[in-house]
Coordinates of N, CA and C in Angstrom, one line a residue:
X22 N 84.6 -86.4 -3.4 CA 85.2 -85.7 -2.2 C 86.7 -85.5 -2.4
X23 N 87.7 -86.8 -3.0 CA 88.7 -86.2 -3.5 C 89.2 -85.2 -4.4
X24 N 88.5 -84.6 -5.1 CA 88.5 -83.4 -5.8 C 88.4 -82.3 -5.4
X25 N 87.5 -82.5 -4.2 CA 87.5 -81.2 -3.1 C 88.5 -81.0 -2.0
X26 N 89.0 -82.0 -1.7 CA 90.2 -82.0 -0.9 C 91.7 -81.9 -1.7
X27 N 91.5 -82.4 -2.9 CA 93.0 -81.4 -3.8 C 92.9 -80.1 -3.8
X28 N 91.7 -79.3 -4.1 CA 91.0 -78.1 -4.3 C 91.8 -77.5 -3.4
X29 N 90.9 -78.0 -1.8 CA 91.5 -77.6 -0.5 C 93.3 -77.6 -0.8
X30 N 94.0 -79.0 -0.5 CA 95.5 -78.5 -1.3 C 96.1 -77.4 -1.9
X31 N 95.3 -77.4 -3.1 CA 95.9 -76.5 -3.9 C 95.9 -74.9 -4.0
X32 N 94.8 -74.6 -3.4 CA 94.5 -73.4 -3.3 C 95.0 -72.6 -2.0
X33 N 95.2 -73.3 -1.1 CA 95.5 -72.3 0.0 C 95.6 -70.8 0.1
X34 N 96.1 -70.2 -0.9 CA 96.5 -68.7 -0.3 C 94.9 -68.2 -1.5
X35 N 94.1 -68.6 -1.8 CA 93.4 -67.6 -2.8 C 91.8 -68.1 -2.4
X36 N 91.8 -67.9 -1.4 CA 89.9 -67.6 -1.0 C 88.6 -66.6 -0.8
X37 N 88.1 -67.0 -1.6 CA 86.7 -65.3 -1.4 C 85.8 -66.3 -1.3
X38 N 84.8 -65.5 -0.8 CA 83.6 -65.6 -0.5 C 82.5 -64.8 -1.3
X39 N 81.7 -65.2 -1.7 CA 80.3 -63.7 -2.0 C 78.8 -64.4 -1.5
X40 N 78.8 -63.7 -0.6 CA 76.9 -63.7 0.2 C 76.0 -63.4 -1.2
X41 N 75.2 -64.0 -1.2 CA 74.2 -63.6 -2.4 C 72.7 -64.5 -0.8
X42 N 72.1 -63.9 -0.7 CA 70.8 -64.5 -0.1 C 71.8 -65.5 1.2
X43 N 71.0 -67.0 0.9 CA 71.6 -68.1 1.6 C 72.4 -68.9 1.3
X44 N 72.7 -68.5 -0.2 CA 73.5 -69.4 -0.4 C 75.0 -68.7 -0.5
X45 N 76.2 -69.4 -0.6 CA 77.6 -68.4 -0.3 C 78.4 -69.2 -1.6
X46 N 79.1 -68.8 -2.2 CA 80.2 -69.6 -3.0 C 81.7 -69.0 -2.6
X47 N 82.0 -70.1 -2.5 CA 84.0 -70.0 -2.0 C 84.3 -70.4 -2.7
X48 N 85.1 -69.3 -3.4 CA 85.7 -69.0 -4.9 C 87.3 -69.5 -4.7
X49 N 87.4 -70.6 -5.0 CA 89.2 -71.5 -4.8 C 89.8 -70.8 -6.1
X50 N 90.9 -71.1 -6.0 CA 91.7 -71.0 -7.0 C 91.7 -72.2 -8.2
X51 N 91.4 -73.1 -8.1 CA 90.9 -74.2 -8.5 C 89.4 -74.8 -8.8
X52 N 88.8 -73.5 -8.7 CA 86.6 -73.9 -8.8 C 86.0 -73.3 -7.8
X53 N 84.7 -73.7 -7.5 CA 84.2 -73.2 -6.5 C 83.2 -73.9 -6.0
X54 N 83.3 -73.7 -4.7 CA 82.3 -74.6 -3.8 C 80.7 -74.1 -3.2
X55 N 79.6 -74.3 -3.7 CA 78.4 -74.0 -3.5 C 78.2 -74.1 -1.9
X56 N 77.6 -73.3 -1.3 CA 77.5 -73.8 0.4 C 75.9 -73.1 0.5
X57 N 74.6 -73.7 0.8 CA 73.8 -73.3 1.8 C 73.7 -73.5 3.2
X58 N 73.6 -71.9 3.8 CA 73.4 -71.7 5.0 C 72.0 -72.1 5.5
X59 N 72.1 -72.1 6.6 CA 71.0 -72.6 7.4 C 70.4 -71.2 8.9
X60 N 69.8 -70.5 8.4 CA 69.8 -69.2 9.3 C 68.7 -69.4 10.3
X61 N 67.7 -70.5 9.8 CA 67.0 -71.3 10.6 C 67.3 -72.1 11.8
X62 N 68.5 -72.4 11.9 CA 69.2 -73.2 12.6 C 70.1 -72.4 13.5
X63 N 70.6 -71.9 13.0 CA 72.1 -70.8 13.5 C 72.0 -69.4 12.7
X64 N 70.8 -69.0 13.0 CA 70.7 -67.5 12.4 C 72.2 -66.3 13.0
X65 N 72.5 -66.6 13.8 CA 73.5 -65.4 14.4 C 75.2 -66.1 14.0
X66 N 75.0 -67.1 13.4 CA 76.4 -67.6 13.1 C 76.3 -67.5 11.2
X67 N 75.0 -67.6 11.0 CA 74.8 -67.1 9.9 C 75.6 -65.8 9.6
X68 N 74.6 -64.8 10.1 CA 74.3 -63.7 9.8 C 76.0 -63.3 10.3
X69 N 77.1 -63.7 11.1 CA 78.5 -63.4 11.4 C 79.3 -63.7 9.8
X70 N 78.9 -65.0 9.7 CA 79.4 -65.5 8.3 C 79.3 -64.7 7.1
X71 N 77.9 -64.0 7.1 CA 77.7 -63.4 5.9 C 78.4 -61.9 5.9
X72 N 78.2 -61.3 7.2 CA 79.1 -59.9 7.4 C 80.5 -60.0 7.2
X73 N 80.9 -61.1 7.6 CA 82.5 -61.3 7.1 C 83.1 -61.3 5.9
X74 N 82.1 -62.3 5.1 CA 82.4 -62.5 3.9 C 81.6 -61.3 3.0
X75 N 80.8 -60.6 3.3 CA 80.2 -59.4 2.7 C 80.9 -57.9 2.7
X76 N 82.2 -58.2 3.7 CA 82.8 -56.9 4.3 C 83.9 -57.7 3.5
X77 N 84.6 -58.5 2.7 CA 85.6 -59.3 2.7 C 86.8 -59.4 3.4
X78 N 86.3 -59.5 4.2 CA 87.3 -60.0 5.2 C 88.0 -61.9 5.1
X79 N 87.3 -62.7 4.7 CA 87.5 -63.8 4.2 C 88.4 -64.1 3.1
X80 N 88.3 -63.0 2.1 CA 89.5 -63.2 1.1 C 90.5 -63.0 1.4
X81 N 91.6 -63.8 0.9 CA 93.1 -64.5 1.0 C 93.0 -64.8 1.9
X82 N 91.9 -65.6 2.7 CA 92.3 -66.5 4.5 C 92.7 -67.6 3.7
X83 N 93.8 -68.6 4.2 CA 94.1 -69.9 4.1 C 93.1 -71.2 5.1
X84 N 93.4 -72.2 4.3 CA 93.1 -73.0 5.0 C 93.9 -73.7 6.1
X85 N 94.0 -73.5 7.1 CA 95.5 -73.4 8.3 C 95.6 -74.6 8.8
X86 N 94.0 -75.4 8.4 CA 94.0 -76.8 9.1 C 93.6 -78.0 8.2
X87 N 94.4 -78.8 7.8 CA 93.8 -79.6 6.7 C 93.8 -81.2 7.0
X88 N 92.9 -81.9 7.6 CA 93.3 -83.5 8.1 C 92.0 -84.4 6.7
X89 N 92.8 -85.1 6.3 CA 92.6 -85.8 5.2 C 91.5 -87.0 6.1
X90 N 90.1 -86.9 5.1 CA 89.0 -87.5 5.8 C 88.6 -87.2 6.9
X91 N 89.1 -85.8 6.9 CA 88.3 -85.5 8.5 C 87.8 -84.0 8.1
X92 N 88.5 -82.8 8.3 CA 87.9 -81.7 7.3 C 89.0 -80.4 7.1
X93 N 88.3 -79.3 6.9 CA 89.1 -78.1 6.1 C 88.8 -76.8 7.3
X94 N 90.0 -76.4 7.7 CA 89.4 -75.5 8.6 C 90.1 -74.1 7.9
X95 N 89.4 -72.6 8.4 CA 90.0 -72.0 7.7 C 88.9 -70.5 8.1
X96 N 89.1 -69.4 8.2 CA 88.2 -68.0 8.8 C 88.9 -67.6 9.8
X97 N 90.4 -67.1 10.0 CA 91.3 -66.7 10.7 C 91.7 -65.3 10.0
X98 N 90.0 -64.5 10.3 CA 90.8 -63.1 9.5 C 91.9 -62.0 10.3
X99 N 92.2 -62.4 11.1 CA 93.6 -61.9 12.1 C 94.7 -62.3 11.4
X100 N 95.1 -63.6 11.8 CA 96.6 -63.8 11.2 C 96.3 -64.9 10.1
X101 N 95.2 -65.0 9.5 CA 95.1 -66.4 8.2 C 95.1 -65.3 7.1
X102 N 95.3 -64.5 6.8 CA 94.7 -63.6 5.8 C 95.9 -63.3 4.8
X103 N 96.2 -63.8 3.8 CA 97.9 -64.2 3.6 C 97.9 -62.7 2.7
X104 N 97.0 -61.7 2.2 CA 97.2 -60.6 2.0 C 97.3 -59.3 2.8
X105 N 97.1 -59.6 4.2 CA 97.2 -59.0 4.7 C 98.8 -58.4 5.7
X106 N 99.3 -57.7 6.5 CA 100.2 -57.3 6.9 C 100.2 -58.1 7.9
X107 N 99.4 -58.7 8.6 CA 99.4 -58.9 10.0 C 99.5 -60.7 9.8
X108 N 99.6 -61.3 8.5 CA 99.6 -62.5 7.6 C 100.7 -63.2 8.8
X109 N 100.3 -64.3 9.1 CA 101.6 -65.0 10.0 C 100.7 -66.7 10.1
X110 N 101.5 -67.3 9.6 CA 101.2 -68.9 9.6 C 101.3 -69.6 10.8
X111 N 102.1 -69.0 11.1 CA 102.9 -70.0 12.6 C 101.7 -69.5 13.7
X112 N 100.8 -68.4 13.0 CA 99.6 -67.9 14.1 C 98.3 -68.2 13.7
X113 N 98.4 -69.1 12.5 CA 96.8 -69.1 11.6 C 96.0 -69.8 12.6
X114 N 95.0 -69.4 12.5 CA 94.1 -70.6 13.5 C 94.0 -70.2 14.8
X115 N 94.3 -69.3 15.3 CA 94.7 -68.9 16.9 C 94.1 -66.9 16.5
X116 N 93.9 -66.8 15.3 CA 92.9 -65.3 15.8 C 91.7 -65.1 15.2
X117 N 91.2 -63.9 15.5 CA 89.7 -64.1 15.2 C 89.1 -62.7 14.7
X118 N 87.8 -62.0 14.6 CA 87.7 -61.0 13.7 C 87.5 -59.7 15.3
X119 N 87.1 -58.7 15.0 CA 87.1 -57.5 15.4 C 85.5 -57.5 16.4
X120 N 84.8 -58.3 16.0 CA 83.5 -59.3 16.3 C 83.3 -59.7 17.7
X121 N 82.8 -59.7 18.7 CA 82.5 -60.6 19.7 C 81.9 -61.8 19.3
X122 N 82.3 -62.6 20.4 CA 82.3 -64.3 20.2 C 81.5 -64.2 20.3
X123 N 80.6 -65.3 19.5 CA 79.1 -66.3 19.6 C 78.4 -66.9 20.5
X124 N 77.5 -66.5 20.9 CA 77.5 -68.0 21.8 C 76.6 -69.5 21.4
X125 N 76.7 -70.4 21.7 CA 77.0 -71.3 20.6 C 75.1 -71.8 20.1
X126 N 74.8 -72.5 18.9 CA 73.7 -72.1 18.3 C 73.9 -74.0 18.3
X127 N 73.8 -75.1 19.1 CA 73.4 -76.2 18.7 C 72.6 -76.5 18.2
X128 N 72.9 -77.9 17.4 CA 71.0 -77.9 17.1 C 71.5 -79.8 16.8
X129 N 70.4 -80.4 16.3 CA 70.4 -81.7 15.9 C 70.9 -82.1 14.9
X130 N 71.8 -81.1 13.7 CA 71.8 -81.7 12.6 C 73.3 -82.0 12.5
X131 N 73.2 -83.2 12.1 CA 74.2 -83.9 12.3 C 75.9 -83.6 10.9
X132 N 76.9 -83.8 11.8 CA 78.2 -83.7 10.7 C 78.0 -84.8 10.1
X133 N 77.9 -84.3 8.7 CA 77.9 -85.2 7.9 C 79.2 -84.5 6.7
X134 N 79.4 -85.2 5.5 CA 80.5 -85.3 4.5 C 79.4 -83.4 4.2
X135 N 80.3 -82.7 4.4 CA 79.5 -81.1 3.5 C 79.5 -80.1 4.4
X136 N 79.2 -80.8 5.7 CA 79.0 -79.8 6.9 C 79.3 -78.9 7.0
X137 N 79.2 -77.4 7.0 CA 80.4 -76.1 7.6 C 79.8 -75.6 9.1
X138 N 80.8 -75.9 10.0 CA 80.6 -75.7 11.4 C 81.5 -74.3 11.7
X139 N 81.2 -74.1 12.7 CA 82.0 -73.3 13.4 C 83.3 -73.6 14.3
X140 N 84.4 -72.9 14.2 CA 85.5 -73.8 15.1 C 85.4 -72.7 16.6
X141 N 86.0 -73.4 17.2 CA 85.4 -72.4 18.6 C 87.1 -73.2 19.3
X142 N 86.6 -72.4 20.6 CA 87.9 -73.1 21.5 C 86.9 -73.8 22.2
X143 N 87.7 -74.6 23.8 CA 86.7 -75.4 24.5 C 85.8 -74.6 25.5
X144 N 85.5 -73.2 25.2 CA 84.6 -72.8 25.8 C 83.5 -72.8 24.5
X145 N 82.1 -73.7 24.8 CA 81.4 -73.5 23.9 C 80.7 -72.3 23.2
X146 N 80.8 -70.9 24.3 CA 80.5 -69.6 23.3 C 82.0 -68.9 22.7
X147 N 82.6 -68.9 22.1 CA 83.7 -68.9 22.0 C 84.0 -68.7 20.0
X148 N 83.1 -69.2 19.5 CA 83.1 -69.5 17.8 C 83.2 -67.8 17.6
X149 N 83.6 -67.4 16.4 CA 83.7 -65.8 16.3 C 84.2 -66.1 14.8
X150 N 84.9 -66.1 13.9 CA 85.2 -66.3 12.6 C 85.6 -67.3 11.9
X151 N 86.2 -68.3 12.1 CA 86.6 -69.7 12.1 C 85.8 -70.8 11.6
X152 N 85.9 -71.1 10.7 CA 84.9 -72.3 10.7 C 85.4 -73.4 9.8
X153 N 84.8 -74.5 9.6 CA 85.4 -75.9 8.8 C 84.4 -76.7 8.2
X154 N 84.8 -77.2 7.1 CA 84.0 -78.2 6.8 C 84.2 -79.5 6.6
X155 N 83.4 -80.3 6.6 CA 83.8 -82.0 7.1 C 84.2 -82.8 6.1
X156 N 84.8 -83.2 5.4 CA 85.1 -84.1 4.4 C 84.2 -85.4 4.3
X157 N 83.9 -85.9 5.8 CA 83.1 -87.6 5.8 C 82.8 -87.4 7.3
X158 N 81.3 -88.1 7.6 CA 80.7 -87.8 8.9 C 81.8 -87.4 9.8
X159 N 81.1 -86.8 11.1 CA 81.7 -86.5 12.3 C 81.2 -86.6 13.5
X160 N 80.2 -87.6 13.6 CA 79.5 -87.6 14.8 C 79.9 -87.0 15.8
X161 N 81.1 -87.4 16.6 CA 81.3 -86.9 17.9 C 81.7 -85.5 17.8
X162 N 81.4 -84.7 16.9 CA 81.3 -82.9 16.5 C 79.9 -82.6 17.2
X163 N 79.0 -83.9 17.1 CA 77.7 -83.8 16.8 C 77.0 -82.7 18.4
X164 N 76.6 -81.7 18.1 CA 75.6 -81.3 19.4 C 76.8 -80.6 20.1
X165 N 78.1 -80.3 19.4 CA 79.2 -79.8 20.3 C 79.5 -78.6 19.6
X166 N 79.4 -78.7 17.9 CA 79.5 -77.5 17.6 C 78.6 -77.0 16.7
X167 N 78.3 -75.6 16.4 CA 77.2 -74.9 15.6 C 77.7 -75.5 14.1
X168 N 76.6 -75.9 13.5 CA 76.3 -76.4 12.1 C 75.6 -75.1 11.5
X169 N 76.0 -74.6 10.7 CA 75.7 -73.3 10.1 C 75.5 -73.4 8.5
X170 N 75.4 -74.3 7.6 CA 75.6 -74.5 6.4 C 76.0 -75.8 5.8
X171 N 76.0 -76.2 4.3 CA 76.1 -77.2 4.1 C 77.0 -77.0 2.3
X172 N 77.8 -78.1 2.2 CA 78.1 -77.9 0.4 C 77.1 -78.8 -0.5
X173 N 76.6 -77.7 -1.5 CA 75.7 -78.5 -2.4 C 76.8 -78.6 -3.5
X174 N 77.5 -78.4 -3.9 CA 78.4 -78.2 -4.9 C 79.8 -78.2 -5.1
X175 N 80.8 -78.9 -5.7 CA 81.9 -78.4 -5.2 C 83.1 -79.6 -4.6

């Protein structure tokens, strides 16, 4: 997991995505991280995930949120998109896609070290492009926000 969280470090400004089926690879500047989705579980946070990153709108987003053993947050194609015009740091994290919000897809499966969730505000339908992954469990995530995928790789 430390190798994935230098990754995370290092790479900030250079992220793609490519949907192939269920499985997704997020192409760092540094490697790449294998992620299966779970459409079973979160089909409509899926299926947001995959339009985004199929329309690329996910490439050049940064990672805007980074807490060491906790996780990687990052899907701010409004102002995270460091190629873009509208690119503003001091705003990463705070916009969202062109998309209406989600409403939210709980389920049982627990944050664990791989997880990619959805980031939302405190209104639970609220998730829309944003999402994170967990570096080491996160129980109290648990049943609060959509679990949408997992890293097999990476």
């Amino acid at each position: 997991m430390k190798r994935f969280i230098s990754f995370v470090f290092v790479l900030l400004l250079s992220t793609q995505l490519f949907a192939e089926e269920n499985i997704m690879i997020l192409k760092l500047k540094d490697g790449e991280v294998k992620i299966k989705l779970f459409p079973d579980i979160a089909p409509n946070h899926v299926k947001r995930f995959k339009t985004l990153a199929d329309s690329n709108q996910y490439d050049g987003v940064v990672f805007h949120r980074v807490i060491d053993g906790f996780m990687a947050q990052t899907g701010d194609v409004r102002y995270g998109n460091s190629t873009s015009e509208n690119f503003d740091l001091a705003k990463a994290g705070t916009g969202d896609s062109d998309y209406p919000n989600l409403k939210a897809e709980f389920s049982d499966t627990p944050h664990e070290r791989g997880t990619l969730s959805m980031a939302r505000s405190n209104n639970p339908d609220s998730a829309n492009s944003q999402f994170f992954i967990c570096f080491e469990s996160a129980p109290h995530l648990d049943r609060q926000y959509t679990v949408f995928g997992k890293v097999t790789k990476g």
